[in-house]
mmCIF file of C-alpha atoms in Angstrom:
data_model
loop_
_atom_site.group_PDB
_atom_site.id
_atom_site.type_symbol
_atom_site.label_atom_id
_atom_site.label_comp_id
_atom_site.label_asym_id
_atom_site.label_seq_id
_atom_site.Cartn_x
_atom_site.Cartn_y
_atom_site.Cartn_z
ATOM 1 C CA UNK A 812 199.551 142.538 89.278
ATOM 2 C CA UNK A 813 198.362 146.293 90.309
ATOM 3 C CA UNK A 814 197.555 146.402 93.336
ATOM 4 C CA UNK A 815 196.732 149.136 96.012
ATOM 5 C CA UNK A 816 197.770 149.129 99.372
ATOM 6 C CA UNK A 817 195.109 150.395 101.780
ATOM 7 C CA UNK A 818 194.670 151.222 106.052
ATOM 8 C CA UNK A 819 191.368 151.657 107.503
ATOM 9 C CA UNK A 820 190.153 152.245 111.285
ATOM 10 C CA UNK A 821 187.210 152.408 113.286
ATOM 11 C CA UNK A 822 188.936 155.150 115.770
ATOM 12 C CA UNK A 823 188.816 152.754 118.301
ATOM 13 C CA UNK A 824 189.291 154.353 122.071
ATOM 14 C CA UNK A 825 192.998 153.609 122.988
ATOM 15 C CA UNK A 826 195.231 153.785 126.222
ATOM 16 C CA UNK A 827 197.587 156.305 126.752
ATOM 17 C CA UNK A 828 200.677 156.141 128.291
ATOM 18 C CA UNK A 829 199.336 156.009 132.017
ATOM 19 C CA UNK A 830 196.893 153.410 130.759
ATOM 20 C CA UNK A 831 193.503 155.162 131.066
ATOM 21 C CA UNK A 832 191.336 155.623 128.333
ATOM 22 C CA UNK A 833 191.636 158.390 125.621
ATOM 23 C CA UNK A 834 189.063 160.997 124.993
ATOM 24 C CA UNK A 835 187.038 160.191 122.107
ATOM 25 C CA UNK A 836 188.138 164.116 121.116
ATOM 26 C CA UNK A 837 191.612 163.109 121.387
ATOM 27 C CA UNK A 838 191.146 159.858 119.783
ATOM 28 C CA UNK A 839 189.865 161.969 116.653
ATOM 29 C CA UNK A 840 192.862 163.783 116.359
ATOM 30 C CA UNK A 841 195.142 161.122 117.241
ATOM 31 C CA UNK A 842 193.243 159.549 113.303
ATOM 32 C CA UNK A 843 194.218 162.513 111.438
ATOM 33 C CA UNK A 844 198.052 162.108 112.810
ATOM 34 C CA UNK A 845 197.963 158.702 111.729
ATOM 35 C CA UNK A 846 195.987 159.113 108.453
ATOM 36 C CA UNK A 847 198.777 162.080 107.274
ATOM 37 C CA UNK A 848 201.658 159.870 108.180
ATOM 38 C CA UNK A 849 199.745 157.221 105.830
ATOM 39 C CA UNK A 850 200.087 159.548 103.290
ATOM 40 C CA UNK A 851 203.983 160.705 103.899
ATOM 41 C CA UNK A 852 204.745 157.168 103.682
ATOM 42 C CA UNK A 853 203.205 156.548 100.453
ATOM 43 C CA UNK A 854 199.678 154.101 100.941
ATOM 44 C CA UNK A 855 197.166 154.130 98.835
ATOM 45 C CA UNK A 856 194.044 154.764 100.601
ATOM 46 C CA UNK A 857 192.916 155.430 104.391
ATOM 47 C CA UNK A 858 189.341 154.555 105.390
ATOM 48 C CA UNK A 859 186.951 155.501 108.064
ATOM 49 C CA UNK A 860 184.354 153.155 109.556
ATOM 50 C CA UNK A 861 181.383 154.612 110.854
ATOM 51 C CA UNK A 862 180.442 153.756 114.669
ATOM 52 C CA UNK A 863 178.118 155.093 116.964
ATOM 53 C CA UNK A 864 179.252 153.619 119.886
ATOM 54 C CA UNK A 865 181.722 154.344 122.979
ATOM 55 C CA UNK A 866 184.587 152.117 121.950
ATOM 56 C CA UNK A 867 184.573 153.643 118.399
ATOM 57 C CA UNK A 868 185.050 156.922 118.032
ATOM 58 C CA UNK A 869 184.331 158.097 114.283
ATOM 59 C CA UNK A 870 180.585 158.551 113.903
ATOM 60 C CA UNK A 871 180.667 161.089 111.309
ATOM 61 C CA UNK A 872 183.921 160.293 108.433
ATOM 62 C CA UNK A 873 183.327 162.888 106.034
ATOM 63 C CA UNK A 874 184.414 165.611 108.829
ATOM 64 C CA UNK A 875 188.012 164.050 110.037
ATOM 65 C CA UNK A 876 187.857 163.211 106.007
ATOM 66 C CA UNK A 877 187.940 166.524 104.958
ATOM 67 C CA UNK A 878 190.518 167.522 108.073
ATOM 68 C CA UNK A 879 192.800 165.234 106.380
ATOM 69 C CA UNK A 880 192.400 166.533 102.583
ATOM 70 C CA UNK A 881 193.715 169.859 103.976
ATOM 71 C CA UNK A 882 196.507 168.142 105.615
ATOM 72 C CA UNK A 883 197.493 165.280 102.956
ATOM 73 C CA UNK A 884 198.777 165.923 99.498
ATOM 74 C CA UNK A 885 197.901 161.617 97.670
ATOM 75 C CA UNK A 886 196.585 159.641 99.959
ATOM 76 C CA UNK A 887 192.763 158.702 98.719
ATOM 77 C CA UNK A 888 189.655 159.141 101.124
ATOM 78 C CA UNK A 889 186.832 157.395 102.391
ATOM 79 C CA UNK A 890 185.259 155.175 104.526
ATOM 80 C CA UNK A 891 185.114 151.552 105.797
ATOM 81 C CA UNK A 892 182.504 151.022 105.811
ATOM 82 C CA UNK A 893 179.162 154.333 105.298
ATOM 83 C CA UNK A 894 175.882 152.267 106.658
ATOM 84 C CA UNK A 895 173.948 153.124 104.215
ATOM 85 C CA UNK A 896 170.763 151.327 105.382
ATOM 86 C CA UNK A 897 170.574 153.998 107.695
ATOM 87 C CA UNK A 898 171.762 157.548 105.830
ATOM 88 C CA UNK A 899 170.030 159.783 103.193
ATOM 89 C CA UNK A 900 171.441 159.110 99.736
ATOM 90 C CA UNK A 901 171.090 162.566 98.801
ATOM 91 C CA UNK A 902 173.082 163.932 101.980
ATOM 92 C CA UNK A 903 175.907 161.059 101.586
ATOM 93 C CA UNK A 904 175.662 161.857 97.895
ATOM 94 C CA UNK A 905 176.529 165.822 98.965
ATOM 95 C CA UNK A 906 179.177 164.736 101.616
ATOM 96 C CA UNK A 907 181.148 162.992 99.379
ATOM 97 C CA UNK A 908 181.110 165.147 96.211
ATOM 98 C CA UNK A 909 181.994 168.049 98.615
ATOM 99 C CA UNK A 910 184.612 166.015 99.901
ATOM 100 C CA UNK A 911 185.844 164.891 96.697
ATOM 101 C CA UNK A 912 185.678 168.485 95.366
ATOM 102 C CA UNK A 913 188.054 169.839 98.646
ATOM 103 C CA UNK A 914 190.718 166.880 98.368
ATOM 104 C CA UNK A 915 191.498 167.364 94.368
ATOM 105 C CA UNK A 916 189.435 164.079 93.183
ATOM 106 C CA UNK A 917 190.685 161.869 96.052
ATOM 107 C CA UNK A 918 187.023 160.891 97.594
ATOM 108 C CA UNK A 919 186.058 157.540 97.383
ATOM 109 C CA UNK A 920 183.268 155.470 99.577
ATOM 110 C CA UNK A 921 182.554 152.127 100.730
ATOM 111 C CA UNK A 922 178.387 151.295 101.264
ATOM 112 C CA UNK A 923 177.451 148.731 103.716
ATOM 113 C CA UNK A 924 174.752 147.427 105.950
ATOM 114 C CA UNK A 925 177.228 147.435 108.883
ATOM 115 C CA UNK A 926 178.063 144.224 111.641
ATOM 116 C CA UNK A 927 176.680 146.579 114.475
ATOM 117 C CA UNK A 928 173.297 147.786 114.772
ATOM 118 C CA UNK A 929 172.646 150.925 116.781
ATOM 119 C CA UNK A 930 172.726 153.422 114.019
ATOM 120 C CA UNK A 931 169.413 152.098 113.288
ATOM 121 C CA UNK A 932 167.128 152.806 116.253
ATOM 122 C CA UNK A 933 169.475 156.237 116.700
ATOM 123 C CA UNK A 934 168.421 157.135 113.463
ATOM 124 C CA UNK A 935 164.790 155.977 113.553
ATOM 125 C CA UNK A 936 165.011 152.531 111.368
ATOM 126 C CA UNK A 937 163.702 149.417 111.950
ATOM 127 C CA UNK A 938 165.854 146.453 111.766
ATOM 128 C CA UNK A 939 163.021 144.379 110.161
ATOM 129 C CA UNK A 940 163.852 146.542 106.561
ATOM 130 C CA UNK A 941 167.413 145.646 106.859
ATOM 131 C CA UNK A 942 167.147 144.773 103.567
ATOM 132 C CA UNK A 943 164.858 146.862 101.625
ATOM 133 C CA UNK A 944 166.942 150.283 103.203
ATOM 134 C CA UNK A 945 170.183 149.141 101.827
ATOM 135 C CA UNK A 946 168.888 147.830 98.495
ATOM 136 C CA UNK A 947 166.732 150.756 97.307
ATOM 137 C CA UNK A 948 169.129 153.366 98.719
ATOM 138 C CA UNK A 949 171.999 151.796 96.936
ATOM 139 C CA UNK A 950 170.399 151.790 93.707
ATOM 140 C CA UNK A 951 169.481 155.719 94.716
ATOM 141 C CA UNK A 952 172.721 156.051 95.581
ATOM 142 C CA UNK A 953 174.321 154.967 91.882
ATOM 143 C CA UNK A 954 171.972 156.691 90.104
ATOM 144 C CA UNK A 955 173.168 160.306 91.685
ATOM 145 C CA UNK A 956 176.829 159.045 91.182
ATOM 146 C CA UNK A 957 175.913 158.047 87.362
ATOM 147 C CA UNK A 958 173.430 160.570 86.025
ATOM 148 C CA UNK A 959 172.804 164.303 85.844
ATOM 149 C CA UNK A 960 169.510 164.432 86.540
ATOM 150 C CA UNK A 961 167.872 161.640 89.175
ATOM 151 C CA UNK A 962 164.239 160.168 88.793
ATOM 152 C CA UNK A 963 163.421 157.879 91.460
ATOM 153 C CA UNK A 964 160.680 156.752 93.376
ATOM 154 C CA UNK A 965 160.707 153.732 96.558
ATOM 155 C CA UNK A 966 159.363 152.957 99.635
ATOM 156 C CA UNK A 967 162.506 154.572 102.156
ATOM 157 C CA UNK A 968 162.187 158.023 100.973
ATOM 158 C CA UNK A 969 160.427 160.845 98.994
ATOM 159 C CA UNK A 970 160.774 160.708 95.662
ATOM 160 C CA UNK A 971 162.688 162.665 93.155
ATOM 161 C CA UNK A 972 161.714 163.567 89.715
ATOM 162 C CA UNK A 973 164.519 165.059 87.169
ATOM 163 C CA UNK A 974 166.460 166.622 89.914
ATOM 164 C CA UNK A 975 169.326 167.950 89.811
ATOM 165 C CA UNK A 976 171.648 167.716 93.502
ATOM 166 C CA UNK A 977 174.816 170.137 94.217
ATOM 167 C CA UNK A 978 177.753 170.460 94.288
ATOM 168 C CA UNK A 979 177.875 168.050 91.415
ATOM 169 C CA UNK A 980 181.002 165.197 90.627
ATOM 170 C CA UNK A 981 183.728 166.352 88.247
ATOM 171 C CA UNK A 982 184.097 164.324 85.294
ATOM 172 C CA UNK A 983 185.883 161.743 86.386
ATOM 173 C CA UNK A 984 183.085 160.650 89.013
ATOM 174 C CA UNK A 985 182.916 158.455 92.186
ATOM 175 C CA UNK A 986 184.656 155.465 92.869
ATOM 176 C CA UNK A 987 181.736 153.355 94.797
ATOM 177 C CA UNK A 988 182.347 150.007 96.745
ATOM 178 C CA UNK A 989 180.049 147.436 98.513
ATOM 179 C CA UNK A 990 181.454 145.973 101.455
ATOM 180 C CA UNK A 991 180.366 142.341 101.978
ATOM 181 C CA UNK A 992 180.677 139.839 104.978
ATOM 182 C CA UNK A 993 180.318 136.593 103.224
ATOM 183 C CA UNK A 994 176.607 136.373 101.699
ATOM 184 C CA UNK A 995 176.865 135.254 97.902
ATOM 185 C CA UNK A 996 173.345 137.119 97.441
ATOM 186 C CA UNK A 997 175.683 140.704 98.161
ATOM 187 C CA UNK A 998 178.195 139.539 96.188
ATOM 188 C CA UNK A 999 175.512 139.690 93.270
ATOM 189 C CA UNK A 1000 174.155 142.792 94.243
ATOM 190 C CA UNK A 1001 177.640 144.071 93.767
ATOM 191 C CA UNK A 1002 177.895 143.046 90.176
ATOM 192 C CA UNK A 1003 174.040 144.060 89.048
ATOM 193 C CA UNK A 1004 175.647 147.605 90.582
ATOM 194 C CA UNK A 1005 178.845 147.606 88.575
ATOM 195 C CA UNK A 1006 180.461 148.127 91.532
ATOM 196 C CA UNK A 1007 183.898 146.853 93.087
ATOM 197 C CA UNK A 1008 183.654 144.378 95.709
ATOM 198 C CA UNK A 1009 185.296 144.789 99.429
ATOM 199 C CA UNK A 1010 185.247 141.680 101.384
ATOM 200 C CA UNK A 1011 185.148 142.080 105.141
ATOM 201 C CA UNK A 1012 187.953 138.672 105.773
ATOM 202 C CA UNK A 1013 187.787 138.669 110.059
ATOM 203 C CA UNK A 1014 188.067 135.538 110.889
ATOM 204 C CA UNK A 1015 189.805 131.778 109.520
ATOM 205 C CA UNK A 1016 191.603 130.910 106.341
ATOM 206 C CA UNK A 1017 190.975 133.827 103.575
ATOM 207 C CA UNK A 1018 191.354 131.323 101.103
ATOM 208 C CA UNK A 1019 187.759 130.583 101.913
ATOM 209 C CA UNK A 1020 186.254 133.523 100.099
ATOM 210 C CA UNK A 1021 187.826 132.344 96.830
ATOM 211 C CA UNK A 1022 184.670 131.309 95.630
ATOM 212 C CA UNK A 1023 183.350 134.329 96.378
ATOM 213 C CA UNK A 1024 185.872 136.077 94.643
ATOM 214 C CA UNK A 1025 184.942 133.499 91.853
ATOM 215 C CA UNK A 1026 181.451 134.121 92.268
ATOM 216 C CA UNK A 1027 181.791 138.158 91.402
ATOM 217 C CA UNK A 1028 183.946 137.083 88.313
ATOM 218 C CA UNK A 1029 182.070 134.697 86.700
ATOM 219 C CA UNK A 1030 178.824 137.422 87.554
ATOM 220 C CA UNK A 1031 180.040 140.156 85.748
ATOM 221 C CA UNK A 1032 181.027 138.173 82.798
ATOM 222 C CA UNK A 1033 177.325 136.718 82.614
ATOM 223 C CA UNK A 1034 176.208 139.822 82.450
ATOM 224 C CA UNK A 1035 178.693 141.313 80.103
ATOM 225 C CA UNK A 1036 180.359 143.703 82.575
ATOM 226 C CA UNK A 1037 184.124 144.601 82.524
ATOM 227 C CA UNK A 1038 185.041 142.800 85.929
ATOM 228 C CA UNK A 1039 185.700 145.111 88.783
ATOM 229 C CA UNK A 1040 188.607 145.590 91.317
ATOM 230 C CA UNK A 1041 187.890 143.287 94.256
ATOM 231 C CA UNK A 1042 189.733 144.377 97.677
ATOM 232 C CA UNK A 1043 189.861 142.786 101.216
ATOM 233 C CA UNK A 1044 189.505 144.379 104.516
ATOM 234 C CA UNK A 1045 191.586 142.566 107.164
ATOM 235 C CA UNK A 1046 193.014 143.574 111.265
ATOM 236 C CA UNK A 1047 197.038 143.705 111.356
ATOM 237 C CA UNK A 1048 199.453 145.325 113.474
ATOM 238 C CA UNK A 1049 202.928 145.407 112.352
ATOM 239 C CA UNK A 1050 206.201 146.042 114.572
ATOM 240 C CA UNK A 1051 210.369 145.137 114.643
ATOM 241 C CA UNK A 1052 209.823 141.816 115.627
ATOM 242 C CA UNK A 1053 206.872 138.959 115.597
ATOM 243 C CA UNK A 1054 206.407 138.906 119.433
ATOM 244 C CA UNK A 1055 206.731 142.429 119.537
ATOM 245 C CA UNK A 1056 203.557 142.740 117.135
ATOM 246 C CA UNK A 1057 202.130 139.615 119.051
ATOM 247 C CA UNK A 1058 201.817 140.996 122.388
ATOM 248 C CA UNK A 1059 200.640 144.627 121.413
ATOM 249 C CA UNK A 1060 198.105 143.650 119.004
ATOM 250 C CA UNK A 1061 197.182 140.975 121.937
ATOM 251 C CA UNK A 1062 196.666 143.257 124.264
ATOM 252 C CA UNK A 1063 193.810 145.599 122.046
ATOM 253 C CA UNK A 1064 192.240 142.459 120.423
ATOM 254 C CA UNK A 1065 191.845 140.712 123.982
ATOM 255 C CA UNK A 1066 189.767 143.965 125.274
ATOM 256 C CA UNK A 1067 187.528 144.812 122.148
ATOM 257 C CA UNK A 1068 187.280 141.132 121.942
ATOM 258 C CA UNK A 1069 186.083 140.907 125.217
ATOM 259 C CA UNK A 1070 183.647 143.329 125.108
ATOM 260 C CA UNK A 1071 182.063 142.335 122.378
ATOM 261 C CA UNK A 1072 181.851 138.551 123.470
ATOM 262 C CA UNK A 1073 180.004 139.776 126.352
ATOM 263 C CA UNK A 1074 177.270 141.797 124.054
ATOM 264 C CA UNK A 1075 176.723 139.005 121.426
ATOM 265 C CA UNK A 1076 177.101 135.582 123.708
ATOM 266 C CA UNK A 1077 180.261 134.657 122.945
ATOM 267 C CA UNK A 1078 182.627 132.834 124.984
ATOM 268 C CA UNK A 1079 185.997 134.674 126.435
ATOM 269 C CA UNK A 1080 188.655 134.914 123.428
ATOM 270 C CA UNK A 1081 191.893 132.475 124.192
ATOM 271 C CA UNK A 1082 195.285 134.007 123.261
ATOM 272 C CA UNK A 1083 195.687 130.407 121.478
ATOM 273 C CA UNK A 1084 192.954 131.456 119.044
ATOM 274 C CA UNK A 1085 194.458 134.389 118.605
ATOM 275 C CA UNK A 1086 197.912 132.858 118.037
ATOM 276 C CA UNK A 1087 196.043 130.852 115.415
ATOM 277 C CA UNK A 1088 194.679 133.666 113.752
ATOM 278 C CA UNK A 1089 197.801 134.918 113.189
ATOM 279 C CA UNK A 1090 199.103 131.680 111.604
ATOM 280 C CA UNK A 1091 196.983 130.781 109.615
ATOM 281 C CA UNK A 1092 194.105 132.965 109.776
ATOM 282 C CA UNK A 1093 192.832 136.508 108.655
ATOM 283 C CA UNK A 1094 195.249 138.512 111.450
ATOM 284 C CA UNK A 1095 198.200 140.064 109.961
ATOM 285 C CA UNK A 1096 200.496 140.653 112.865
ATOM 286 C CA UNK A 1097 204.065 140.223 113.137
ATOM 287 C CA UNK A 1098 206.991 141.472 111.411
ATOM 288 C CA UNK A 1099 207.361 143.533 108.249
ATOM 289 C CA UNK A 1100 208.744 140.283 106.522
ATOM 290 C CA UNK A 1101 206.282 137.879 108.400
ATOM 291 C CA UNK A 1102 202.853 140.582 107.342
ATOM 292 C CA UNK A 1103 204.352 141.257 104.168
ATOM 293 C CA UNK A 1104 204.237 136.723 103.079
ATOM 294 C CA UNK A 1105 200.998 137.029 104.224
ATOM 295 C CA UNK A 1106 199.484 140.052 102.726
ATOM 296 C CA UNK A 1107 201.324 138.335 99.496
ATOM 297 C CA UNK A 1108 199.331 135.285 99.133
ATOM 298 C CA UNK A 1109 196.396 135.729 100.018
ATOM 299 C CA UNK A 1110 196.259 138.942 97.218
ATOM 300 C CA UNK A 1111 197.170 136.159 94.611
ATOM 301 C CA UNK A 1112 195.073 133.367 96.035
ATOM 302 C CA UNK A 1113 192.174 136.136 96.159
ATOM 303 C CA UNK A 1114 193.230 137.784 92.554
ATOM 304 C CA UNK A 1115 193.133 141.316 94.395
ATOM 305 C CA UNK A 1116 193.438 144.541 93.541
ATOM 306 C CA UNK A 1117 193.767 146.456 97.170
ATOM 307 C CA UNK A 1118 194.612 144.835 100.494
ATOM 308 C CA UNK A 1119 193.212 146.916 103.256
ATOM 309 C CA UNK A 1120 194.293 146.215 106.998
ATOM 310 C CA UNK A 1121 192.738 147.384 109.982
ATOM 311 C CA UNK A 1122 195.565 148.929 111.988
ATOM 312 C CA UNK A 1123 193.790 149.969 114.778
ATOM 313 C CA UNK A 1124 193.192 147.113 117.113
ATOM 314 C CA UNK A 1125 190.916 148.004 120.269
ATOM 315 C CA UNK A 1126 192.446 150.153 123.117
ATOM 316 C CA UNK A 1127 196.232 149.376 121.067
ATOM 317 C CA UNK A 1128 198.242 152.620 121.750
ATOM 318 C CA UNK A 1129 198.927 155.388 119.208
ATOM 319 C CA UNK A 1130 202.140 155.254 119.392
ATOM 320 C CA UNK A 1131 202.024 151.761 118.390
ATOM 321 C CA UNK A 1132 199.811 152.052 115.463
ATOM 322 C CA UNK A 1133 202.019 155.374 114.532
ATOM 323 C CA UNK A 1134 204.515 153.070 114.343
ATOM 324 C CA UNK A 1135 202.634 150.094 112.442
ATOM 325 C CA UNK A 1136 201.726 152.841 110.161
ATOM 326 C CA UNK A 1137 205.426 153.496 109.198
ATOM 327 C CA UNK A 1138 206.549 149.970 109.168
ATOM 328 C CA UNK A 1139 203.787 149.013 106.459
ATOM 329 C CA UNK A 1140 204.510 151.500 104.434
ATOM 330 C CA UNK A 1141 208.433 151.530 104.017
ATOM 331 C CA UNK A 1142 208.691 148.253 104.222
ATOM 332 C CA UNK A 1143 205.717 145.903 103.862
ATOM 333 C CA UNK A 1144 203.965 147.261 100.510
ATOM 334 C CA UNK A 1145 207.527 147.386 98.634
ATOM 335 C CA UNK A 1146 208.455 143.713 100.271
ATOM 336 C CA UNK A 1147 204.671 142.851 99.064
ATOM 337 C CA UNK A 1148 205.359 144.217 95.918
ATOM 338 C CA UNK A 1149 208.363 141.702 95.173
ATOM 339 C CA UNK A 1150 207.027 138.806 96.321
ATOM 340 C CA UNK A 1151 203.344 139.005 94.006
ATOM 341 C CA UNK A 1152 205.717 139.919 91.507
ATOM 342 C CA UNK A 1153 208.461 137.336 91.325
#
């Protein structure tokens, strides 16, 4: 099996040694440290998620993106996930060919609707066309990746007629994902898109999406498509040992958790859910021979072609994720890489 081996982060705010709070400025900078040290030790691919919120502090990824082209010499770019519903097709379009342009051919870009919603009144959208702004600007979106020359007319933005937008792709083009939380109607949208598929696995078993997986298979071969890569986005923290990884992963998820509960109406989080998560579920924490089982089966119960963990776990230190960083990479993907192929 090829398969790539991925990080992504939200920037979340982190502790620092005397246990306050980071800057968000600092927190920035701390991303491109981690996001060249990606690169030194060989992954694949480092992702942004765009926030717009106090806990997370990437807003705008193309930026710290194109801080870390200049910096990095392999590592592919892009983001995890672009809300879409929200953005101008034509300006993401332009981000992202710049950016691709600047790093050598190394841009790529995930579209999604998002799990939080306050790009949408920041931006002036209405959560009623939740729908409608992500489907018409994706198929906007793929028709500046795919064609010279755009013609295009909907109900989320002027039209364009024959035009031409700048800079323009090389050759070799875009790679474009769709990031999906678990609705088989996205998984569709996906294939009618000819796009790879990213599934967002947070929570329980991810031997549950296999029918999703399934799904986006037995799609593209209705339609007559060459199947595309399918990759999953998952939270992990690696260190030494399992309670090592345990308690500092803990300690970030119980905070960001927390927070969160509090927003949406959810009950406290339990470190026995947590534990569980880790056993069984979608949180890869624990050593680099404990992560490294794990990340191996569920890419062949999945059939995957990247496995993408979250490193960054809520106010989890960067020291700790530096050091997460250079434990998946030396020694996780190559374990992972024996074990999918014996």
């Amino acid at each position: 099996m090829s398969v790539e081996f991925a990080l992504d982060t939200f920037g979340d705010v982190t502790r620092g040694p005397d246990g306050q709070l980071l800057s968000q400025p600092q927190v920035l900078r701390n991303v491109v440290a981690e996001a060249v040290l990606a690169d030194q030790v060989g992954i694949d691919y480092i992702g942004l998620g765009e926030h717009h919120r106090d806990d997370f502090a990437i807003s705008s990824p193309e930026v710290i993106l194109g801080m870390i082209a200049g910096q990095t010499s392999r590592i592919r770019l892009g983001t995890a996930v672009t809300v879409l519903s929200t953005d101008d097709p034509v300006r993401l379009f332009q981000r992202f060919s710049t950016l691709d342009a600047i790093s050598n051919g190394r841009a790529e870009v995930i579209l999604g609707r998002g799990s939080f919603t306050e790009s949408y009144p920041l931006f002036g959208y209405e959560l009623q066309d939740y729908e409608k702004l992500f489907e018409e600007k994706l198929d906007l979106f793929m028709r500046l990746v795919r064609e010279k020359k755009v013609s295009w007319s909907g109900e989320t933005r002027s039209p364009l007629k024959n035009t031409a937008v700048y800079p323009p792709l090389s050759d070799k083009g875009l790679k474009v994902w769709v990031g999906v939380g678990g609705s088989p109607e996205s998984v569709v949208r996906a294939v009618r898109h000819n796009v790879p598929l990213m599934l967002a696995i947070i929570g329980g078993d991810p031997r549950r999406f296999r029918p999703f997986a399934e799904l986006y298979r037995d799609a593209a071969n209705q339609m007559n498509q060459t199947v595309q890569p399918i990759g999953v986005h998952s939270p992990g923290h690696v260190a030494p040992t399992d309670e090592e990884a345990v308690e500092q992963a803990w300690a970030g998820y119980e905070t960001l958790r927390s927070r969160l509960g509090r927003e949406r109406g959810w009950g406290p989080p339990s470190k026995r859910e947590f534990l569980a998560e880790v056993a069984s579920g979608s949180m890869y924490v624990g050593s680099p021979e404990k992560v490294a089982k794990k990340i191996a089966g569920t890419v062949k119960a999945l059939g995957l072609s990247r496995f993408e963990m979250k490193y960054s776990q809520g106010t989890l230190s960067h020291e700790a994720m530096m050091r997460s960083i250079e434990l998946y990479g030396t020694q996780v993907i190559p374990r992972v890489r024996e074990l999918i192929a014996g």
